[in-house]
């Protein structure tokens, strides 16, 4: 590394990552060089044996902050980090990297950053205008690309949990709705209330409203508080917004991925279940509370597992009103809304059912429901599900096994222990909630499709703007199958990012015979994660393929799977074993680590197989399907 007196450098720091310093006097060259460093606080130190591991050259422009880091001459980690830090300190939370927008969550509302005047600024900017980096700028580029190039566009939103992906998705959708509205004369009036923003034809909501307001509904039913984020998306979604050739939004479709069903039944310390459970308990009026048998949230076992019922920054009663209003905006009327809330309440009551042990002479230990009676959890769950209490209890406390195998009509009733009965209870509760969420998403899609009038539909192309909002990378104290799948998805996104930003650019230089120029002047070192993906999705031996195989075995368990992982991937640089303090190996045989692109994560495979099977006992499945409330819960609006 060649350094001169007065040059900006960055010095490795355990707390801040990299800190700026200025080179004072230098002595010698190469490995024998020693130099004096002057730090920001005025300290000076003399160092020898300069190494790239702890000292990097810096770009002076980062000290003031550069809007687009592509314009920086020296793109070292220290320069990039300090540029982001400088801009963040000035409340400039957005920074461009060419066509990429980097965002740092301020966790406070910055005045005027997302108002209508700001939207108009980006809508009216020239193609080469120097407007500050912003999600609106990104959506404007996608919007113009679709109209002028006649090609569909997509915006990929990635980042760690709590980075602000969900909020960014809202801003992007709001801006797209604004741009669409300004294209039609009759939609240019900005009216704030939901009730007044109805389409004048048939009292329906506009397409733009339906697209924007579907988001809060999905948040209520699929977002929750985690230890890192009070409004964490516990699912992934891809939103496709279709547009007319003129730039008017004509419809859309939402595809969801990997709803975290286990959160319905239990949560880690400091976390909550999904927002809608708490909203319903806090916001329902007296009549609805009476019809659903609701109590305070703290009285439902499934809402207290994380030891966190209330959030200081969140008003659950107000959230309930907002959720109900937005459900109306996507075509869910009063009767349908109550049908939805009946299922939510049924899940709460079902998860409050507890079991006592029963000794059965000559048989295995059995169980019975701890509490019965008109106001019991069993009674309310049965009533709301449209089944008889005796039938529900029987399906929970016994298993129906077919010893004759497929095609046989002979069944043997096997008593379930309290632990097995509780597992069956949790399984059906998770399945009910998951089915409800799927129904809501399909209702959103039907509404977005129906919102197109025949004239617009006839002139609609297949072009769309897609928004992918998926979970951020996760590493908690305890990481199970949910975290593995979330991090796998993030590895895939990182691979796409690497291909788009680095590999395609290198290939383009090679096509033009400029490989040497690229290597000498343009190449940026990046962490390739192809080897991590080979570990995860390799066949016949990969993390996921072995999980699938173990799940098909009658005797398959998470512990056995963990042992198989340790044996199969021993020596793989991306596979690690937990370490205790002092460097010795630690953890059970079910624990293992993966060195992801974002860092090492230790997983516990104990429940991998059970969660992957995701089985609902046949008797419970059939009982719910036989509900006398099924016609009522078709929920047509």
PDB file of C-alpha atoms in Angstrom, residues 213-224 231-234 274-276 323:
ATOM      1  CA  UNK A 213     -54.687  -0.628   1.856  1.00  0.00           C
ATOM      2  CA  UNK A 214     -54.111  -4.337   1.390  1.00  0.00           C
ATOM      3  CA  UNK A 215     -50.743  -3.816   3.066  1.00  0.00           C
ATOM      4  CA  UNK A 216     -52.058  -2.911   6.577  1.00  0.00           C
ATOM      5  CA  UNK A 217     -54.337  -5.976   6.499  1.00  0.00           C
ATOM      6  CA  UNK A 218     -51.418  -8.288   5.788  1.00  0.00           C
ATOM      7  CA  UNK A 219     -49.369  -6.512   8.468  1.00  0.00           C
ATOM      8  CA  UNK A 220     -52.054  -7.053  11.107  1.00  0.00           C
ATOM      9  CA  UNK A 221     -52.279 -10.777  10.379  1.00  0.00           C
ATOM     10  CA  UNK A 222     -48.623 -11.547   9.581  1.00  0.00           C
ATOM     11  CA  UNK A 223     -46.440  -8.995  11.407  1.00  0.00           C
ATOM     12  CA  UNK A 224     -45.337  -9.266  15.026  1.00  0.00           C
ATOM     13  CA  UNK A 231     -43.343  -4.580  13.430  1.00  0.00           C
ATOM     14  CA  UNK A 232     -41.401  -7.459  11.930  1.00  0.00           C
ATOM     15  CA  UNK A 233     -42.801  -9.171   8.828  1.00  0.00           C
ATOM     16  CA  UNK A 234     -43.044 -12.865   9.653  1.00  0.00           C
ATOM     17  CA  UNK A 274     -49.391 -11.572  15.454  1.00  0.00           C
ATOM     18  CA  UNK A 275     -50.750  -8.045  15.924  1.00  0.00           C
ATOM     19  CA  UNK A 276     -54.372  -8.948  15.135  1.00  0.00           C
ATOM     20  CA  UNK A 323     -57.385  -3.055  10.343  1.00  0.00           C
TER      21      UNK A 323
END
